[in-house]
Tab-separated table of C-alpha atoms in Angstrom:
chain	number	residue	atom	x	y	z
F	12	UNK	CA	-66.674	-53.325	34.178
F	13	UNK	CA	-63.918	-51.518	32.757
F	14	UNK	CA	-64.049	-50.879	29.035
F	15	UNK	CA	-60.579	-51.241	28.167
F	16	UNK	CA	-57.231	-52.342	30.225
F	17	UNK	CA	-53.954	-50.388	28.570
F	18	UNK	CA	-50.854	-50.918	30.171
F	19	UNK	CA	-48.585	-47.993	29.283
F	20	UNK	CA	-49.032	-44.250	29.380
F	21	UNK	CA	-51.801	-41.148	29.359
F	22	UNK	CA	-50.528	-37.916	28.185
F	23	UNK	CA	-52.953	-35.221	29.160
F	24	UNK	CA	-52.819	-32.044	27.272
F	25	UNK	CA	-54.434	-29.449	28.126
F	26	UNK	CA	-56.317	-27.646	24.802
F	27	UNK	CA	-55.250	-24.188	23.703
F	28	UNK	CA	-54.195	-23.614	26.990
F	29	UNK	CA	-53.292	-19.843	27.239
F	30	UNK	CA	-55.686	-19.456	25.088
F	31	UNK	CA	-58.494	-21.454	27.771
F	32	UNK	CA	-57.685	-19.554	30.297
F	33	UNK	CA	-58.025	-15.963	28.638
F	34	UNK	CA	-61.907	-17.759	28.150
F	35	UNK	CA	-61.984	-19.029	31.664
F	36	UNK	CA	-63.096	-15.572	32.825
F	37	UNK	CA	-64.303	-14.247	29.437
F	38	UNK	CA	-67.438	-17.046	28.266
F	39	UNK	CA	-68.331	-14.696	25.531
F	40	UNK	CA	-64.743	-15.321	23.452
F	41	UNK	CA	-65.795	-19.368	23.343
F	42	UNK	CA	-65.766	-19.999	19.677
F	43	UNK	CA	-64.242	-16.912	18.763
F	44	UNK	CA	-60.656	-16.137	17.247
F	45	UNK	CA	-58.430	-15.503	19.896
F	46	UNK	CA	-54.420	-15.264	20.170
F	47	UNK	CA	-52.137	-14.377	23.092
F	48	UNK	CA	-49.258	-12.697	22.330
F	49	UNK	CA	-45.335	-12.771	23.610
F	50	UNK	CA	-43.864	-10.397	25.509
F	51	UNK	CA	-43.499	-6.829	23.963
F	52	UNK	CA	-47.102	-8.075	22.691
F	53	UNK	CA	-44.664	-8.729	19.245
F	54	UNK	CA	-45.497	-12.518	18.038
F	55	UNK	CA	-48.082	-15.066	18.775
F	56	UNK	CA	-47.428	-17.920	20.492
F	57	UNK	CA	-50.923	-19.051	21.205
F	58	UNK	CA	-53.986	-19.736	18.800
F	59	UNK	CA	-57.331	-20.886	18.995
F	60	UNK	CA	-59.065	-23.475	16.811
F	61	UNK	CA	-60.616	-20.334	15.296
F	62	UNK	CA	-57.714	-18.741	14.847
F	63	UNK	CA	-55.929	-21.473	13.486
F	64	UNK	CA	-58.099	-21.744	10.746
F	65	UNK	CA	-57.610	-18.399	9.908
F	66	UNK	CA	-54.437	-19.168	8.552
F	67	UNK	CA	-52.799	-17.620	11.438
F	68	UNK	CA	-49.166	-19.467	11.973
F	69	UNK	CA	-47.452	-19.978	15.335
F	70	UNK	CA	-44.870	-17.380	15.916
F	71	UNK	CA	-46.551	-15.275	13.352
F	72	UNK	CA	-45.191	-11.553	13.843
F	73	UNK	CA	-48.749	-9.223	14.481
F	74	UNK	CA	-47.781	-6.681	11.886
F	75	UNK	CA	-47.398	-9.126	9.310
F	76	UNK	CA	-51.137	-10.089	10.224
F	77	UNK	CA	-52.585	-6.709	11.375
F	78	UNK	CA	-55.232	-6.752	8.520
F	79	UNK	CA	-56.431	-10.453	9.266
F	80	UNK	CA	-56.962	-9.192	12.932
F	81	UNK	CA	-58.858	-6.570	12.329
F	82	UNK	CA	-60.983	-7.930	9.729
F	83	UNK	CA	-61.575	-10.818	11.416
F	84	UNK	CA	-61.809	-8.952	14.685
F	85	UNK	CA	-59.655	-11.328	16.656
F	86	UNK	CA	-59.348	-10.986	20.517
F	87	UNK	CA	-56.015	-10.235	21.580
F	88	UNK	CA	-53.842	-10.800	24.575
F	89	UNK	CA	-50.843	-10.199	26.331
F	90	UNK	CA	-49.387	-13.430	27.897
F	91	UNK	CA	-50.780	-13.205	31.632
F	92	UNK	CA	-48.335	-15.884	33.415
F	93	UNK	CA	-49.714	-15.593	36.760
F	94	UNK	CA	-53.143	-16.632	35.454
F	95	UNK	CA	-51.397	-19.760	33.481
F	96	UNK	CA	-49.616	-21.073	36.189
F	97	UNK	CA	-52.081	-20.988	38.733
F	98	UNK	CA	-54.222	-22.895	36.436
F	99	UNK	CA	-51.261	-25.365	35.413
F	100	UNK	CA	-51.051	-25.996	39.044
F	101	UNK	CA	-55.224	-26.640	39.567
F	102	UNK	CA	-54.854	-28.894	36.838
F	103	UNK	CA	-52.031	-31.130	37.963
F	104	UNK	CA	-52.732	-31.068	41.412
F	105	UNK	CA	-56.071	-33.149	39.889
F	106	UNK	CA	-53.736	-35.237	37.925
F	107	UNK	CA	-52.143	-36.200	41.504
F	108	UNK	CA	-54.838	-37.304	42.798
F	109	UNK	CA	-56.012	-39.195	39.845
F	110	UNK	CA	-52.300	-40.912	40.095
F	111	UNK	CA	-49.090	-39.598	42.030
F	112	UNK	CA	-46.829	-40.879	40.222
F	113	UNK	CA	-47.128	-38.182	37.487
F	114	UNK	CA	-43.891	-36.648	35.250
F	115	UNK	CA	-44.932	-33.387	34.438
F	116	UNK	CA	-43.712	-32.503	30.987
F	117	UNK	CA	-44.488	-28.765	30.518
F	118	UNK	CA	-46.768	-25.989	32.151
F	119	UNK	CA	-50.043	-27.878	30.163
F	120	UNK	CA	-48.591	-31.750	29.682
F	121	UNK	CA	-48.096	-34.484	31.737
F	122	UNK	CA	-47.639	-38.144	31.336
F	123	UNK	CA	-49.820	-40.676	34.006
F	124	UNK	CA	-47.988	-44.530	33.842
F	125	UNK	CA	-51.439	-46.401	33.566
F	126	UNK	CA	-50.860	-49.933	34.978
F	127	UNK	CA	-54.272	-51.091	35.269
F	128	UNK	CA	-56.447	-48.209	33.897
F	129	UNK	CA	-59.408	-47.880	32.026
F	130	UNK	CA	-60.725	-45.348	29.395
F	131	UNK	CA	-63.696	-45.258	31.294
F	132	UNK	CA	-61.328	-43.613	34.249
F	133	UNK	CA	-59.656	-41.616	31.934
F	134	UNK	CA	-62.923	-40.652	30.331
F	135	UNK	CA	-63.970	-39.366	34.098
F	136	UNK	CA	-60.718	-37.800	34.833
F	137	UNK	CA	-61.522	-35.308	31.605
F	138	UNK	CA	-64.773	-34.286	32.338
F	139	UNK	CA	-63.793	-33.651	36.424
F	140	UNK	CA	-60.665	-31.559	35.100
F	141	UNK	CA	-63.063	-29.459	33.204
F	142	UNK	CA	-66.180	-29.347	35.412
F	143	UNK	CA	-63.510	-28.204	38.747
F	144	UNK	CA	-61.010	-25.933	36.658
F	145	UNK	CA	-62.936	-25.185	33.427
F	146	UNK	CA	-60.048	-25.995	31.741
F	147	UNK	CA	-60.501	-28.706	28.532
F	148	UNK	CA	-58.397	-31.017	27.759
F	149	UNK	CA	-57.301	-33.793	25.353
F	150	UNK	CA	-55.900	-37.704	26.413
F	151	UNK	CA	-53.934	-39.539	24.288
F	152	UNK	CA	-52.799	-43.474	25.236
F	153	UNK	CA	-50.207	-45.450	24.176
F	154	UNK	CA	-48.217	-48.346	25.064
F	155	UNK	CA	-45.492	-45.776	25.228
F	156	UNK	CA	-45.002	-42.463	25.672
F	157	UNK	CA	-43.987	-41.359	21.899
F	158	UNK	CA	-47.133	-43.206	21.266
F	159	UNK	CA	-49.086	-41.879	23.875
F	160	UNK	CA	-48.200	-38.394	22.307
F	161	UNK	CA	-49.149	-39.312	18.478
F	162	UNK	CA	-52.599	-40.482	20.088
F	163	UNK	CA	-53.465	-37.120	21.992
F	164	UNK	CA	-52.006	-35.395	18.448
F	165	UNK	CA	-54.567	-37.538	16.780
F	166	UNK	CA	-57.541	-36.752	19.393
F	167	UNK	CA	-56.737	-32.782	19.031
F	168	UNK	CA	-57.035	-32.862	15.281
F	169	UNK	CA	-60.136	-35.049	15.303
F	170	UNK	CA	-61.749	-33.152	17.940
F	171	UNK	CA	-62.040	-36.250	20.430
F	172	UNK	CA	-61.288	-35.969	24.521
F	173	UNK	CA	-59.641	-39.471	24.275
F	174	UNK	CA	-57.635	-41.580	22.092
F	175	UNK	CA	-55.887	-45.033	22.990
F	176	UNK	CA	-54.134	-46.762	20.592
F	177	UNK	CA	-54.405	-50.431	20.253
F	178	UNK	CA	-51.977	-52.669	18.497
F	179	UNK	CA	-53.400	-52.738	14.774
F	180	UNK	CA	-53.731	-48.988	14.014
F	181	UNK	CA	-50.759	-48.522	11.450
F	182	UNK	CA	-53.967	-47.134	9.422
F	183	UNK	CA	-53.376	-43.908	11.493
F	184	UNK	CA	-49.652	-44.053	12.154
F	185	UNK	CA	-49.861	-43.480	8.256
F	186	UNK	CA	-52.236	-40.138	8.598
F	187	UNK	CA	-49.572	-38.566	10.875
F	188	UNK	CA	-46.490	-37.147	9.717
F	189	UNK	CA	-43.073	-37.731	10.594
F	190	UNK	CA	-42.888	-34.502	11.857
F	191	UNK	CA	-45.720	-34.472	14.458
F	192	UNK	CA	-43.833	-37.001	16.192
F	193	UNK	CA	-42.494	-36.455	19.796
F	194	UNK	CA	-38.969	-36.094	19.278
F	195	UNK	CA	-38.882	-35.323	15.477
F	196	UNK	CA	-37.424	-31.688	15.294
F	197	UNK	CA	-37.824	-29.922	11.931
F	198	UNK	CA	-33.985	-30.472	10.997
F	199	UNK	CA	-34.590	-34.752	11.381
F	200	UNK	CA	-37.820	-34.323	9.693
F	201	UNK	CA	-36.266	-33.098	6.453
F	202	UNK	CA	-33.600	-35.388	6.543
F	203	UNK	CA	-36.078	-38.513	6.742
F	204	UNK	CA	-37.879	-36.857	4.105
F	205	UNK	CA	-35.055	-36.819	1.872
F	206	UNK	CA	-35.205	-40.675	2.671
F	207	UNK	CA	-38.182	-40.769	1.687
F	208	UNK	CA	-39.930	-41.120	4.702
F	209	UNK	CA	-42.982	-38.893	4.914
F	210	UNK	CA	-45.232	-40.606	8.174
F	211	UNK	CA	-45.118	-42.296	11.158
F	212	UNK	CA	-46.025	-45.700	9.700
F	213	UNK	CA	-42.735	-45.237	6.826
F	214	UNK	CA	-41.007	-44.897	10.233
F	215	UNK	CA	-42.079	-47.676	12.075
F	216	UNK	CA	-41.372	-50.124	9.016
F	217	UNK	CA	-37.497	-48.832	8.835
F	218	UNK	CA	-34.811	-50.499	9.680
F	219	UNK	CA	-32.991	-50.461	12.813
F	220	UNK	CA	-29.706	-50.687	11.331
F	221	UNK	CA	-30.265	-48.439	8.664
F	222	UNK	CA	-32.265	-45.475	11.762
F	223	UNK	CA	-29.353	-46.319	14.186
F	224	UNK	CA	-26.805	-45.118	11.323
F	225	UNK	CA	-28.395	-42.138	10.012
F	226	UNK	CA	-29.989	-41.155	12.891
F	227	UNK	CA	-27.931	-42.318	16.134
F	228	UNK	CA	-29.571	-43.548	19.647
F	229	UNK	CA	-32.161	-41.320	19.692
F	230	UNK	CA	-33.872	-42.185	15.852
F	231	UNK	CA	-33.504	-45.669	17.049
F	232	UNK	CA	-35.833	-45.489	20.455
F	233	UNK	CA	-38.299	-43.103	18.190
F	234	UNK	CA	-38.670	-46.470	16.433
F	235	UNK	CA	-38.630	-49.037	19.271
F	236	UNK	CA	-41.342	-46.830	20.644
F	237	UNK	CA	-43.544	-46.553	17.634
F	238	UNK	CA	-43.009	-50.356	17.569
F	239	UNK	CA	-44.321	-50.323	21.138
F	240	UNK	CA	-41.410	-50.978	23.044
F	241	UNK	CA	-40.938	-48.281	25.799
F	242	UNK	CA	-37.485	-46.519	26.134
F	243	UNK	CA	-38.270	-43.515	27.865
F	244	UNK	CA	-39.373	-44.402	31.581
F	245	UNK	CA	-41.834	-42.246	33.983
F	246	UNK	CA	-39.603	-39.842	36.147
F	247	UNK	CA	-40.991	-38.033	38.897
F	248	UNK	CA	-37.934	-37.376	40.621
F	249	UNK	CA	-37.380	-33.866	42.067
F	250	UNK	CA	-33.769	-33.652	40.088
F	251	UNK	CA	-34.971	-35.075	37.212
F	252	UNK	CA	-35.215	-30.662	36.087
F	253	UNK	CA	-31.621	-29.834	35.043
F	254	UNK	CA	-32.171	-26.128	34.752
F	255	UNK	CA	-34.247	-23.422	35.260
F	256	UNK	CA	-34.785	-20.227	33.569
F	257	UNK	CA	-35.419	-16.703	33.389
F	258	UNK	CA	-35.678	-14.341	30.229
F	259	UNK	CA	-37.220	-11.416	28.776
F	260	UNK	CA	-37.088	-8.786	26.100
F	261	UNK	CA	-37.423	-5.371	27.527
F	262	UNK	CA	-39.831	-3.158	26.819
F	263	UNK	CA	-36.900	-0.741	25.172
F	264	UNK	CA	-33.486	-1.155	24.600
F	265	UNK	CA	-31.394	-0.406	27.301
F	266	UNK	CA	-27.677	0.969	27.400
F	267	UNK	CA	-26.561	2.107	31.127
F	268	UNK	CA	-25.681	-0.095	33.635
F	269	UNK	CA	-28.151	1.369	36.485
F	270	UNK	CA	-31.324	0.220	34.184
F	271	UNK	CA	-29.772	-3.244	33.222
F	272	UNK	CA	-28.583	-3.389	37.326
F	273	UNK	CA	-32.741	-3.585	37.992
F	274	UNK	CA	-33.610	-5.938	35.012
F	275	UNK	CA	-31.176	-8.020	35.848
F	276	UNK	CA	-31.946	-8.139	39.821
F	277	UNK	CA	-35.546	-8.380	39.070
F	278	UNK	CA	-34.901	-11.093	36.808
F	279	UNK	CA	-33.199	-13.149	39.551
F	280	UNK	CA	-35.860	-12.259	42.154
F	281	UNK	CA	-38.262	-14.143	39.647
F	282	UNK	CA	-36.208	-17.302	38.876
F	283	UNK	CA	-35.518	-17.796	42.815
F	284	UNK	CA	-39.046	-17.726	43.685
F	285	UNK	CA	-39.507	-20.199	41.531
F	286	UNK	CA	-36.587	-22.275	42.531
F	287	UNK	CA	-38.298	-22.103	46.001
F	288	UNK	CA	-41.569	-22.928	44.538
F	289	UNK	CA	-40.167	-26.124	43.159
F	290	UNK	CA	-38.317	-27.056	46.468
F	291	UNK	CA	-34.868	-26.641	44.598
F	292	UNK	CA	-31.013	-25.116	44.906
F	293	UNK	CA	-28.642	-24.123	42.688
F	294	UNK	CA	-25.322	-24.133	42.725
F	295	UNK	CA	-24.367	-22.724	39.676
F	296	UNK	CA	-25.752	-19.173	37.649
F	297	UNK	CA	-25.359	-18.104	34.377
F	298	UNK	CA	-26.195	-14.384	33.014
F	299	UNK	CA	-26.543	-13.589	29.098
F	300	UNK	CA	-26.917	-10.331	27.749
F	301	UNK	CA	-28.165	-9.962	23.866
F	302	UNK	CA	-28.187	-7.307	21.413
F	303	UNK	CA	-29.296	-6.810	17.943
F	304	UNK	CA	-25.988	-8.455	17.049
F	305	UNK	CA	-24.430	-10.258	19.672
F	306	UNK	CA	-24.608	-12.247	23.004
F	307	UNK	CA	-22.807	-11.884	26.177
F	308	UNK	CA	-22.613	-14.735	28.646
F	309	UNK	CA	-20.709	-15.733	31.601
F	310	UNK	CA	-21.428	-18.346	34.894
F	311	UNK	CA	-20.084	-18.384	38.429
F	312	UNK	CA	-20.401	-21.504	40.398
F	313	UNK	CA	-21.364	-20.843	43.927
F	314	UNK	CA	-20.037	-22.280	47.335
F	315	UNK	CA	-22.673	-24.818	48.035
F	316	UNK	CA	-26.395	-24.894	46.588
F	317	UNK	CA	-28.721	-22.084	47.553
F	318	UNK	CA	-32.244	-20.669	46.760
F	319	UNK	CA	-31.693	-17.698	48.979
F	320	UNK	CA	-32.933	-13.805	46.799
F	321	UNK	CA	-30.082	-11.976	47.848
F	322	UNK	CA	-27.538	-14.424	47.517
F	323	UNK	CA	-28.736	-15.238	43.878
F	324	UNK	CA	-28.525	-11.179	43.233
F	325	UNK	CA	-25.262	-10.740	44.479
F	326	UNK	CA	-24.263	-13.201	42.292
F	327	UNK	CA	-25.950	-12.515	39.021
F	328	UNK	CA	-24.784	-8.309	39.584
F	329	UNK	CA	-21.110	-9.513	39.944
F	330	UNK	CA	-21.083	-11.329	36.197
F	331	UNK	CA	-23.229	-8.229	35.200
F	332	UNK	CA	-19.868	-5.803	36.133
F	333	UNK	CA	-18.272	-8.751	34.742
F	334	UNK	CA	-19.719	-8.802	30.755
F	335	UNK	CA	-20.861	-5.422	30.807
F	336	UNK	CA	-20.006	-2.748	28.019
F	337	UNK	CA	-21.517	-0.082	26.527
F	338	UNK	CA	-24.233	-0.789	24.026
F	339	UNK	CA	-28.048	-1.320	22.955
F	340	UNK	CA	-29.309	-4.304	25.182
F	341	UNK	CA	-32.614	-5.736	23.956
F	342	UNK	CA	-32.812	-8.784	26.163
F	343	UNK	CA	-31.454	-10.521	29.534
F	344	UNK	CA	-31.244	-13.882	31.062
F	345	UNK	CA	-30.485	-15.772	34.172
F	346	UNK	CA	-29.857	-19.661	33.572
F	347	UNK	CA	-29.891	-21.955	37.190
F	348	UNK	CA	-27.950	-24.424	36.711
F	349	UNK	CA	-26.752	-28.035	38.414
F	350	UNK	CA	-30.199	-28.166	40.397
F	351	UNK	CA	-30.879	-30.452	43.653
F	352	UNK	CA	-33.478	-30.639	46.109
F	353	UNK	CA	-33.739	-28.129	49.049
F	354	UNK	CA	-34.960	-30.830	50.853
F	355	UNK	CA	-31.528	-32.910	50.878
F	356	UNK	CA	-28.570	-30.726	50.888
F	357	UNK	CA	-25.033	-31.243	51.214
F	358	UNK	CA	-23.816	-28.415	52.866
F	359	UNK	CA	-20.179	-26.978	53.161
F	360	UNK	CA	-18.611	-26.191	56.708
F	361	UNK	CA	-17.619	-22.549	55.721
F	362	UNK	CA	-20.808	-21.775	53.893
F	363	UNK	CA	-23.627	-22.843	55.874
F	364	UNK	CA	-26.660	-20.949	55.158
F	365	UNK	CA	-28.171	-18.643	57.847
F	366	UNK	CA	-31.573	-20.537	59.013
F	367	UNK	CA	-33.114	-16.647	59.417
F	368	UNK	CA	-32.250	-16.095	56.027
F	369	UNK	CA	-33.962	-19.160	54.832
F	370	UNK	CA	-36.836	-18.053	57.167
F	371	UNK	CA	-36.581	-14.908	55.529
F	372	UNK	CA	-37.256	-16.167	52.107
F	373	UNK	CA	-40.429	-17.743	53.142
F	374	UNK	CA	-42.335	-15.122	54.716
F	375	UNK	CA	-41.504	-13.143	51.568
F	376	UNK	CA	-43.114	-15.694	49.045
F	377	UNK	CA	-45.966	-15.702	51.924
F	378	UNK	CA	-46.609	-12.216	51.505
F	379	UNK	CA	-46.419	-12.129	47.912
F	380	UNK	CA	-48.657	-15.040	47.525
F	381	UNK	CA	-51.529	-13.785	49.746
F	382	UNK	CA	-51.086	-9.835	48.491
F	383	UNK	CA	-50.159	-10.358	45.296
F	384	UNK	CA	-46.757	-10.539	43.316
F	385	UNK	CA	-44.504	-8.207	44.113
F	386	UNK	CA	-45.852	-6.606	47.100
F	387	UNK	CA	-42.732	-6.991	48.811
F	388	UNK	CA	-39.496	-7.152	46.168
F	389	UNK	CA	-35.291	-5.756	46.588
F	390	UNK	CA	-34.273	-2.112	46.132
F	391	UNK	CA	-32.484	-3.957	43.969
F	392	UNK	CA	-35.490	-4.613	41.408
F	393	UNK	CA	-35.971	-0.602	41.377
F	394	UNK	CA	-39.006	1.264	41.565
F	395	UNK	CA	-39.994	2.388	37.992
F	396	UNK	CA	-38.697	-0.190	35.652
F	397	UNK	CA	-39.006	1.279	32.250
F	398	UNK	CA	-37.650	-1.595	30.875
F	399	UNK	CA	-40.605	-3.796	31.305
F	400	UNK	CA	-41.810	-5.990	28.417
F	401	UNK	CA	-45.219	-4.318	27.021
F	402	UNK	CA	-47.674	-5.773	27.691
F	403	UNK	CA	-50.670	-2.880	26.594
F	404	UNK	CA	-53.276	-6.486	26.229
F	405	UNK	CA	-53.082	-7.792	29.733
F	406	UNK	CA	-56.047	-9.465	31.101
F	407	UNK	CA	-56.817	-9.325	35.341
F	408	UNK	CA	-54.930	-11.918	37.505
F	409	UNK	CA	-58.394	-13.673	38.455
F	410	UNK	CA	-56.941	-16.067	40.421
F	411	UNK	CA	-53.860	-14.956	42.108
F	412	UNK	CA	-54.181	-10.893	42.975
F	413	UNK	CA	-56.986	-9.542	45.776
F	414	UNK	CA	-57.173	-6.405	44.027
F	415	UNK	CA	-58.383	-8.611	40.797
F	416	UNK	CA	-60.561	-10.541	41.757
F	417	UNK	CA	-63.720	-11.258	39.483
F	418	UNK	CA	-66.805	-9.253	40.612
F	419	UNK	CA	-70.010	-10.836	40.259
F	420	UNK	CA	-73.271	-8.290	40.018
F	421	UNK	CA	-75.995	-10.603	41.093
């Protein structure tokens, strides 16, 4: 017999994840200080437990911690995204199974709508994601999903797989502050602070007039939700992503065209594969440019939705002539914008896309996926690409690249 029956939602959250799968392949760094690093190898944006209690912030800058490091010999890494999505994807693709009607909410969260569920299920679910992927992660339930998220914040800092909450736990709504909560940026944190309000519970008790006119619709279904009443509903829709992007800081600054021509192109190459990859089109592209002291933007809407490489480039190279001048260019992005599914299109008489170029596209992300990224890429994308973010720390691609695979000496 089930344990417990919850009606509401699971967030799953995978634990440290860059950091988990930097140990997936490397046993010996389990309880050991590790950090992965942003491109350029410049901040970190991922810490173990170890690490954390190190004193070592998020976003911390490396120089600004060099000694720390060292005298802590902490394992460093450069952020290896081909190893962290393939393992995102291992992970949900269990999640699917467990349920299929699953709203992914980043690269290591999702939400599961639990109608009749048990934490005895969800107890299984966590040891069968990390027996088949070695990944570990942490379950948090809720009646809703701003709930569901303070419980899996409350299982991570008490070192528990699962956490459900039940109606009478104000007790630990009071142990969590206001600014741990889903939706509670920095910014609204310090103005409910200056109301006096401090932690979840303080919110909770407020009242709705009072949220709704300091704080507009969305302080008001923070507290509905905390009060258990659900505002934000599952979406697993295919449009439900509204944009999809591509950035980077290059590896040096860059000031002729030719260079920024490649980034650029190669930068587009990326974000279309992964259009493809989530069975989308877009209709609309927008390219920035930044410096040390400015930004340069500008969009082009195209004649019907596409998710076709040299399309995309074309585009993307035409707002590059566009924007471009003469200066020290540190970073480059390509924003997809007004997304809809390649599976239902509405197409335009005079631009119909060419079925061989859509045939094209595929046997390209075949290739790359079987021989590894970039075995086949556009002229466009250059040869030597100096501009490259640094990564000196990267780890193998394990799991995606033939010529990486792990040997085993038996």
């Amino acid at each position: 017999m089930p344990s417990t029956v919850f009606k509401g939602y699971a967030l799953v959250d995978c634990n440290s994840f860059y950091v988990s799968c930097e140990r997936l392949f490397k046993p010996h760094l389990e309880n050991k200080p590790v950090v992965v690093l942003s491109n350029n190898d410049g901040c970190i944006i991922a810490r173990s437990n170890e690490s954390k209690a190190l004193g070592i912030p998020m976003g911390a800058p490396i120089f600004e911690y060099r000694s720390i490091i060292e005298a802590h010999r902490i394992e460093m890494f450069s952020p290896n995204f081909s190893l962290y999505s393939d393992m995102s994807d291992r992970v949900m693709q269990l999640l699917y199974q467990f349920c299929p009607d699953i709203e992914i909410y980043s690269i290591d969260e999702a939400f599961i709508p639990i109608t009749v569920q048990s934490n005895d299920d969800l107890s299984q679910l966590v040891k069968k994601i990390k027996r088949w992927t070695g990944i570990p992660v942490s379950v948090g339930v809720g009646p809703t999903k701003t709930l569901a998220k303070a419980a899996n914040f409350w299982a991570k800092k008490k070192g528990l797989s699962l956490f459900s909450f039940t109606e009478n736990q104000n007790h630990i709504l009071k142990e969590i502050d206001v600014g741990d909560l889903w939706g509670v940026g920095r910014k609204v944190s310090k103005k409910l602070n200056g109301y006096g309000i401090y932690n979840a519970l303080q919110l909770k008790k407020a009242s709705h007039e009072w949220i709704r006119s300091k704080f507009n619709l969305p302080g008001l279904r923070t507290l509905l939700e905390l009060q258990g009443q659900s505002c934000f509903q599952t979406n697993v829709s295919s449009d439900y992503q509204k944009s999809l992007t591509y950035s980077s800081t290059f590896g040096k600054p860059i000031e002729d065209f030719e260079p920024l021509k490649e980034a650029v192109a190669h930068y587009t190459t990326q974000a279309a594969c992964r259009l493809r990859k989530k069975k989308l089109t877009t209709q609309i592209i927008s390219l920035y440019l930044k410096t040390q002291d400015a930004a340069f933007q500008s969009s082009i809407s195209l004649p019907c939705p596409t998710n076709t490489t040299p399309v995309l480039i074309e585009a993307a190279l035409s707002l590059l002539k566009k924007i471009f001048k003469k200066a020290r260019y540190k970073k480059a992005g390509i924003y997809f914008w007004q997304l809809s599914s390649s599976n239902y299109q509405q197409l335009d008489l005079r631009f119909n896309e060419n079925p061989k170029s859509l045939q094209l596209m595929s046997a390209v992300d075949q290739v790359n996926l079987r021989f590894g990224k970039e075995s086949l890429f556009y002229l466009a994308e250059g040869f030597s690409k100096p501009w490259i973010s640094k990564r000196d720390r990267l780890s193998p691609r394990h799991s995606t690249s033939f010529d990486e695979i792990l040997n085993i000496k038996i």
